[in-house]
Every structure is written in C-alpha cells, then in structure tokens.
Amino acid sequence: MPSQQDSGYRSDPWSNGNQPPPDLDKLISDGINRVKKSLPGGGGGSAGNILVILLVFLLGVGVWTSLFTVPSDSVAVVQRFGKYVKEIPPGLHFKFPLGIDKATIVPVKRQLKQEFGFATPGSTDPFQSGRGTNGQLETQMVTGDLNAALVEWVVQYRIADPVKFLFEVREPSETLRYVSESVMREVVGDRTVDEVITIGRQEIESEALVKMQALAVKYVMGISIDQVQLKNINPPRPVQESFNEVNQAQQEKEKLINEALRDYNKVIPLAEGEKDQRIREADGYRLKRINEAEGDAARFNALLSEYQKAPEVTRRRIYIETMQEVLPTIKSKIIIDEQTRGLLPFLNLTSESGAKP
C-alpha cells in the first residue's frame, strides 16, 4: 500500500516531501552525456560534440518551421513540395518542417482596396497604390468629347477563392490594377467631360463595377469586387483655372435660372388665380342678370295675365304697392283732398329740427 508521501509525489511531481524540484539544466546535461556515450567513440570528443549540436540545431529548426499561426481573418493554403494540399482555418497548426510543407496566409475576410491617382500613407500592400510615375499616368484620361480629365478612384475587393487567387493568375493584384484602369478608361471615354465631373459619377461607378466583376470572373482571379468609388475628378493643371472659370459661369447661370424660375412660380400662379377669380365673378354676374331678367319677365307676364283678368283691381294694387315703396323715402308729405279747389301755399319757416333760423 503506498504511503502518504508516495501519494503526494504522484499528485505533485516536484514535491517529494521536503526535497527541492530537480535541476533542469542538470537533467539536460545528463541527457546530452548519455547521447555522447551512445555515439561512436564512446566518451565523446570534438566529433561527438559537433553531432550533438547539429542534432539539437536540426531539432530546433524542425520545431520552429513546423508551427505556424493563421489569423482570424485569413486561411492558410498548404503546399507539399509545391503541390496544393488543403486549406487550413484560423488557429495554431502544424506542418511538415524543413520546407516540405509551405503555408501561404491569404486574408479572405479582410476588405482590400486599390487606389488610383493617390496613395494612403502607411499602406503595406505594394499593389494598393501606383508605382512611381504610373500613379499619375493612370489618372490621365480622354473623355468622349475629346477633353482631358484627371480621374482618381478606389476599388474595394475581397479574396473569394484563395486557391484561384494563388494559382490561376500570376500576380492577381497587379492584374486587377490593369483591369480596373482599362475598364475606367472605357467607361470615361463614353461620356462627356461635364458628365464625368458632375452628373455622371454614379453611373460611371455602377457601370465600372459591373464590367470589373465580369472580367474578374472571366480571368478566374478568385476576387470579388465590392465597390468602385470615384474620388477627385479635375481637368489637367494647365487648363484648370480656365475650367474653374467656366464652372463658375455655369453655376452663375444656373443660379439666375433658378431665381427666374422662383419668381415665375411665385407670380404666374397668383395671376392664374386672379384670372380664374375674375372669370368666376363675371360668370356669376352673368347668371345673376339672366336670372333677374327672366324673373322680371315672368313677373311681368304674371301681372299682365292678372291685369287682363281684372284691369281695375290690378291697376289699383300696382298703385298701392308703388306708393308703399315711394312714400317711405319722402320726408315731408302734404296730403290734400282731390275735391279741394283752393290751396294757399305756405313757406316752411322752421328748420328740420323745429328751431327758428
């Protein structure tokens, strides 16, 4: 039956009662001595030391070249003696050392970009921006109306198929630059300089994206193009000042046209409304006069019909109705009997208020 000391040793290999842990350097030196004794020559010597050092060096190199780490946004494409073997997901992995296996890290989840006409400082991708004077030459384009323009743009893409990206096309990133420049020159060459600089930017981006995607599939580059975005578009520097003056004049023209349209939209609807109001008023007055005339004619015909039935009664009624309308408008009234033969006129010497003048 094992003692308590033995059980403690098994649970903790470095605790054997009160004894200290073993010396690792001593263990390694003992192991090297055993290897030396097992080599030809027995006790070692210079040849044995060289072999031991060589074995240790080869072991370290083997371990160092067999371990590799794949980042979280990438995959590793493994080749064995140059032949494709497999893809490895992110994490810590092993491969055959000493150049037998080669692992190429491909960032499949990272959005890459290529810049044309400018360069972002600190970029590590050699194909992200143009090299030397090519970065300026690739922006010089001729539009459809034979004008020159400096076009800067950005292509954003991802690596969709790592195997095709590595093995189907030589230098796929550089090929993408050539494809992008060719497509952009074609699209810009189909439009006038005014469309390129002002109103046609969105159409150019959409058409260039479609054509670049089609060529990427045709050339089997293993690339998925996500976006094409135009940046600065300017005329060449020798004519830039004149072009700015033309643009300023164009903007002033548009401003005056907009102001004239604003005044037109303000005055014309008001005049149209007044015209419609006058027409409706005249139409209403016309209908009123017609209805009044027709009513008077109908009233006269009705009176005529009644008059023909009883002339004396109708005449007297008309007289009374007329007097009812006239008498209230007369301030002073003198009523006399028709049988009176003598009437002495008198002068009213009092004012309207009844006081003497």
XYZ file of C-alpha atoms in Angstrom:
357
model
C 0.000 0.000 0.000
C 1.533 3.335 -0.998
C 2.387 5.696 1.752
C 1.080 9.272 2.114
C 4.434 10.520 0.897
C 4.151 8.452 -2.277
C 0.634 9.743 -2.999
C 1.862 13.299 -2.530
C 4.638 12.704 -5.013
C 2.213 11.374 -7.625
C -0.131 14.361 -7.235
C 2.756 16.861 -7.426
C 5.835 15.579 -9.276
C 8.041 18.374 -7.912
C 7.092 17.822 -4.254
C 8.820 14.805 -2.693
C 8.458 15.572 0.941
C 10.808 18.448 1.682
C 13.117 17.804 -1.263
C 13.509 20.681 -3.834
C 12.469 20.248 -7.519
C 15.038 18.706 -9.839
C 17.527 20.899 -11.679
C 16.504 21.129 -15.350
C 19.974 22.145 -16.502
C 21.399 19.043 -14.849
C 18.777 16.837 -16.476
C 19.578 18.290 -19.921
C 23.318 17.903 -19.412
C 22.809 14.300 -18.266
C 20.752 13.615 -21.382
C 23.451 15.095 -23.628
C 26.095 12.986 -21.904
C 24.059 9.845 -22.489
C 23.763 10.756 -26.192
C 27.515 11.320 -26.366
C 28.235 7.922 -24.816
C 25.893 6.227 -27.266
C 27.706 7.770 -30.272
C 30.707 6.111 -31.914
C 33.844 6.913 -29.949
C 32.324 6.221 -26.599
C 33.440 9.070 -24.414
C 32.676 11.855 -26.845
C 35.291 14.203 -28.125
C 35.027 17.039 -30.672
C 33.180 14.935 -33.294
C 30.581 13.906 -30.753
C 30.040 17.491 -29.615
C 29.523 18.643 -33.203
C 26.974 15.909 -33.846
C 25.071 16.756 -30.695
C 24.999 20.441 -31.538
C 23.889 19.592 -35.075
C 21.095 17.336 -33.808
C 19.884 19.960 -31.361
C 20.007 22.627 -34.070
C 18.058 20.448 -36.507
C 15.508 19.648 -33.827
C 15.018 23.351 -33.036
C 14.709 24.276 -36.721
C 12.241 21.460 -37.265
C 10.061 22.566 -34.380
C 10.313 26.208 -35.438
C 9.351 25.526 -39.063
C 6.558 23.097 -38.223
C 4.497 25.507 -36.106
C 2.529 28.368 -37.665
C -0.468 30.522 -36.743
C -3.319 31.560 -39.052
C -5.010 34.907 -38.153
C -8.751 35.056 -37.569
C -9.439 36.912 -40.835
C -7.377 34.569 -43.011
C -6.888 30.999 -44.136
C -3.681 29.128 -44.927
C -3.124 27.363 -48.238
C -0.725 24.435 -47.700
C 1.549 23.153 -50.472
C 3.626 19.986 -50.162
C 6.634 20.064 -52.453
C 4.809 22.801 -54.411
C 1.557 20.860 -54.864
C -1.646 22.160 -53.324
C -2.787 20.008 -50.399
C -5.509 21.761 -48.402
C -6.819 24.921 -46.792
C -6.412 25.421 -43.059
C -8.750 27.575 -40.941
C -7.553 30.162 -38.377
C -5.630 28.969 -35.325
C -2.355 27.243 -34.356
C -1.366 24.407 -36.708
C 1.482 22.032 -37.556
C 3.044 21.194 -40.913
C 5.963 19.176 -42.155
C 9.164 21.113 -41.423
C 12.261 21.989 -43.396
C 10.418 23.254 -46.472
C 8.428 20.094 -47.102
C 5.165 21.966 -46.491
C 4.669 25.612 -47.342
C 1.762 27.581 -45.801
C 0.638 30.794 -47.511
C -1.591 33.102 -45.451
C -4.464 34.579 -47.502
C -6.711 37.256 -45.881
C -10.124 36.092 -47.152
C -12.245 38.061 -44.628
C -10.434 41.369 -44.984
C -11.629 44.015 -47.424
C -8.719 45.115 -49.570
C -8.518 48.155 -51.784
C -6.539 49.623 -54.642
C -6.077 53.368 -55.042
C -5.597 55.077 -58.388
C -4.104 58.557 -58.576
C -3.258 58.879 -54.886
C -1.758 56.801 -52.067
C -2.703 56.398 -48.418
C 0.366 56.840 -46.175
C 1.459 53.755 -44.267
C -0.091 51.134 -46.557
C 1.687 47.767 -46.532
C 0.184 46.322 -49.719
C 2.563 47.074 -52.623
C -0.331 46.888 -55.104
C -2.607 49.269 -53.187
C -1.280 52.356 -54.988
C 0.515 53.014 -58.265
C 4.251 52.610 -58.537
C 6.331 55.700 -59.303
C 5.043 57.855 -62.152
C 2.433 55.236 -63.119
C 0.219 56.544 -60.319
C -0.086 59.859 -62.148
C -0.265 58.456 -65.664
C -3.143 56.102 -64.855
C -5.384 59.060 -63.912
C -4.961 60.889 -67.236
C -7.939 60.033 -69.426
C -9.675 61.327 -72.560
C -13.457 61.769 -72.430
C -15.937 61.156 -75.220
C -15.900 64.804 -76.335
C -12.061 64.700 -76.690
C -11.390 66.586 -73.465
C -8.810 65.545 -70.861
C -9.591 64.768 -67.235
C -7.679 63.524 -64.189
C -9.767 60.766 -62.595
C -8.984 59.323 -59.170
C -10.863 56.276 -57.916
C -10.790 53.397 -55.435
C -11.573 49.706 -55.970
C -12.583 47.697 -52.898
C -12.398 43.903 -53.209
C -12.101 40.654 -51.278
C -10.350 37.349 -51.980
C -13.236 34.955 -52.588
C -11.277 31.836 -53.619
C -7.719 31.548 -52.181
C -6.719 28.663 -54.464
C -7.684 30.507 -57.645
C -6.136 33.707 -56.300
C -2.762 31.956 -55.787
C -2.553 29.533 -58.694
C -4.823 30.577 -61.600
C -3.393 34.022 -62.443
C 0.128 35.282 -61.995
C 0.140 38.418 -59.802
C -3.672 38.756 -59.484
C -3.447 42.063 -57.586
C -1.418 43.646 -60.369
C -3.758 42.130 -62.953
C -6.673 43.730 -61.101
C -4.984 47.133 -61.413
C -4.651 46.692 -65.160
C -8.269 45.530 -65.455
C -9.543 48.433 -63.364
C -7.607 51.013 -65.355
C -8.779 49.550 -68.666
C -12.434 49.481 -67.610
C -12.343 53.011 -66.188
C -10.816 54.394 -69.389
C -13.528 52.670 -71.412
C -16.365 53.991 -69.240
C -14.996 57.543 -69.060
C -14.356 57.555 -72.808
C -18.069 57.017 -73.457
C -19.114 60.247 -71.674
C -18.503 63.969 -71.952
C -16.263 65.799 -69.536
C -19.266 67.533 -67.935
C -20.907 64.167 -67.222
C -17.679 62.783 -65.779
C -17.143 65.731 -63.464
C -20.729 66.497 -62.435
C -23.842 64.413 -63.088
C -22.453 61.091 -64.357
C -20.388 59.949 -61.365
C -22.892 57.405 -60.039
C -23.500 55.891 -63.474
C -19.749 55.590 -64.050
C -19.267 53.810 -60.714
C -22.114 51.351 -61.375
C -21.058 50.532 -64.943
C -17.384 50.148 -63.992
C -18.286 47.814 -61.113
C -20.326 45.528 -63.383
C -17.590 45.336 -66.024
C -14.817 44.714 -63.484
C -16.783 41.903 -61.869
C -17.342 40.292 -65.260
C -13.630 40.428 -66.127
C -12.646 39.102 -62.690
C -14.852 36.062 -63.299
C -13.617 35.648 -66.860
C -9.936 35.699 -65.833
C -10.598 33.364 -62.837
C -8.749 35.627 -60.422
C -10.608 34.425 -57.312
C -11.511 38.048 -56.463
C -14.896 39.522 -55.582
C -15.118 43.277 -56.309
C -17.403 45.006 -53.818
C -17.324 48.690 -54.777
C -15.900 51.212 -57.217
C -15.833 54.755 -55.885
C -14.767 57.884 -57.747
C -12.750 60.411 -55.777
C -11.413 63.678 -57.202
C -12.045 64.431 -60.869
C -10.253 67.509 -62.172
C -9.143 68.908 -65.523
C -5.421 68.935 -66.330
C -3.440 71.543 -64.414
C -2.641 73.830 -67.441
C -6.388 74.389 -68.081
C -7.669 74.035 -64.537
C -8.001 77.800 -63.968
C -9.973 78.294 -67.182
C -12.105 75.297 -66.380
C -12.879 76.723 -62.934
C -13.968 79.986 -64.553
C -16.258 78.086 -66.899
C -17.709 76.162 -63.948
C -18.230 79.403 -62.045
C -20.039 80.920 -65.025
C -22.132 77.770 -65.343
C -23.040 77.946 -61.673
C -23.962 81.618 -62.005
C -26.136 80.756 -64.982
C -27.868 78.013 -63.019
C -28.352 80.436 -60.126
C -30.022 83.036 -62.354
C -32.206 80.383 -63.960
C -33.288 79.131 -60.545
C -34.077 82.673 -59.384
C -36.114 83.315 -62.534
C -37.994 80.040 -62.026
C -38.641 81.004 -58.425
C -40.140 84.362 -59.476
C -42.094 82.646 -62.238
C -43.530 80.108 -59.820
C -44.404 82.932 -57.444
C -46.095 85.345 -59.912
C -47.689 83.106 -62.524
C -49.820 81.006 -60.131
C -51.035 84.239 -58.475
C -52.020 85.696 -61.843
C -53.691 82.426 -62.807
C -55.677 82.518 -59.571
C -56.782 86.116 -60.110
C -57.775 85.279 -63.674
C -59.885 82.332 -62.528
C -61.473 84.510 -59.833
C -62.396 87.242 -62.347
C -63.828 84.653 -64.719
C -65.916 83.112 -61.943
C -67.127 86.555 -60.823
C -68.111 87.507 -64.374
C -69.840 84.182 -64.861
C -71.721 84.649 -61.600
C -72.767 88.191 -62.576
C -73.934 86.909 -65.954
C -76.036 84.201 -64.348
C -77.431 86.754 -61.868
C -78.502 89.189 -64.601
C -80.021 86.411 -66.657
C -81.947 85.046 -63.690
C -83.112 88.549 -62.695
C -84.245 89.298 -66.259
C -86.037 86.005 -66.515
C -87.650 86.633 -63.102
C -88.752 90.150 -64.115
C -90.149 88.815 -67.376
C -92.011 86.067 -65.551
C -93.315 88.630 -63.016
C -94.429 90.963 -65.791
C -96.164 88.120 -67.604
C -97.895 87.124 -64.373
C -99.018 90.740 -63.780
C -100.193 91.004 -67.355
C -102.234 87.851 -67.003
C -103.851 89.146 -63.802
C -104.358 92.574 -65.313
C -106.177 91.120 -68.263
C -108.483 89.288 -65.869
C -109.287 92.350 -63.683
C -107.741 95.548 -65.032
C -109.119 97.952 -62.406
C -108.184 95.811 -59.435
C -104.741 95.120 -60.765
C -104.144 98.786 -61.553
C -105.119 99.797 -58.039
C -102.956 97.109 -56.459
C -99.981 98.179 -58.517
C -100.583 101.772 -57.495
C -100.757 100.882 -53.816
C -97.607 98.761 -53.983
C -95.764 101.527 -55.766
C -96.825 104.107 -53.197
C -95.649 101.744 -50.431
C -92.189 101.785 -51.953
C -92.094 105.526 -52.706
C -93.705 107.192 -49.679
C -91.191 105.911 -47.062
C -88.413 107.735 -48.924
C -90.185 111.131 -48.763
C -89.515 113.187 -45.638
C -92.223 115.841 -45.928
C -95.655 114.840 -47.111
C -98.726 117.004 -47.833
C -101.937 115.097 -48.343
C -104.944 117.005 -49.814
C -108.347 116.046 -50.890
C -108.858 115.898 -54.591
C -112.076 117.935 -54.150
C -110.181 120.908 -52.720
C -110.244 123.841 -55.089
C -108.235 126.467 -53.259
C -104.892 125.854 -51.633
C -102.716 128.507 -50.144
C -99.114 127.538 -50.395
C -97.027 128.456 -47.403
C -93.294 128.677 -46.760
C -91.954 126.448 -44.045
C -90.004 128.863 -41.876
C -88.747 126.258 -39.453
C -85.663 124.070 -39.829
C -85.775 120.335 -39.816
C -85.069 120.327 -36.084
C -88.068 122.652 -35.420
C -85.995 125.659 -34.231
C -86.140 129.116 -35.859
C -83.281 130.136 -38.101
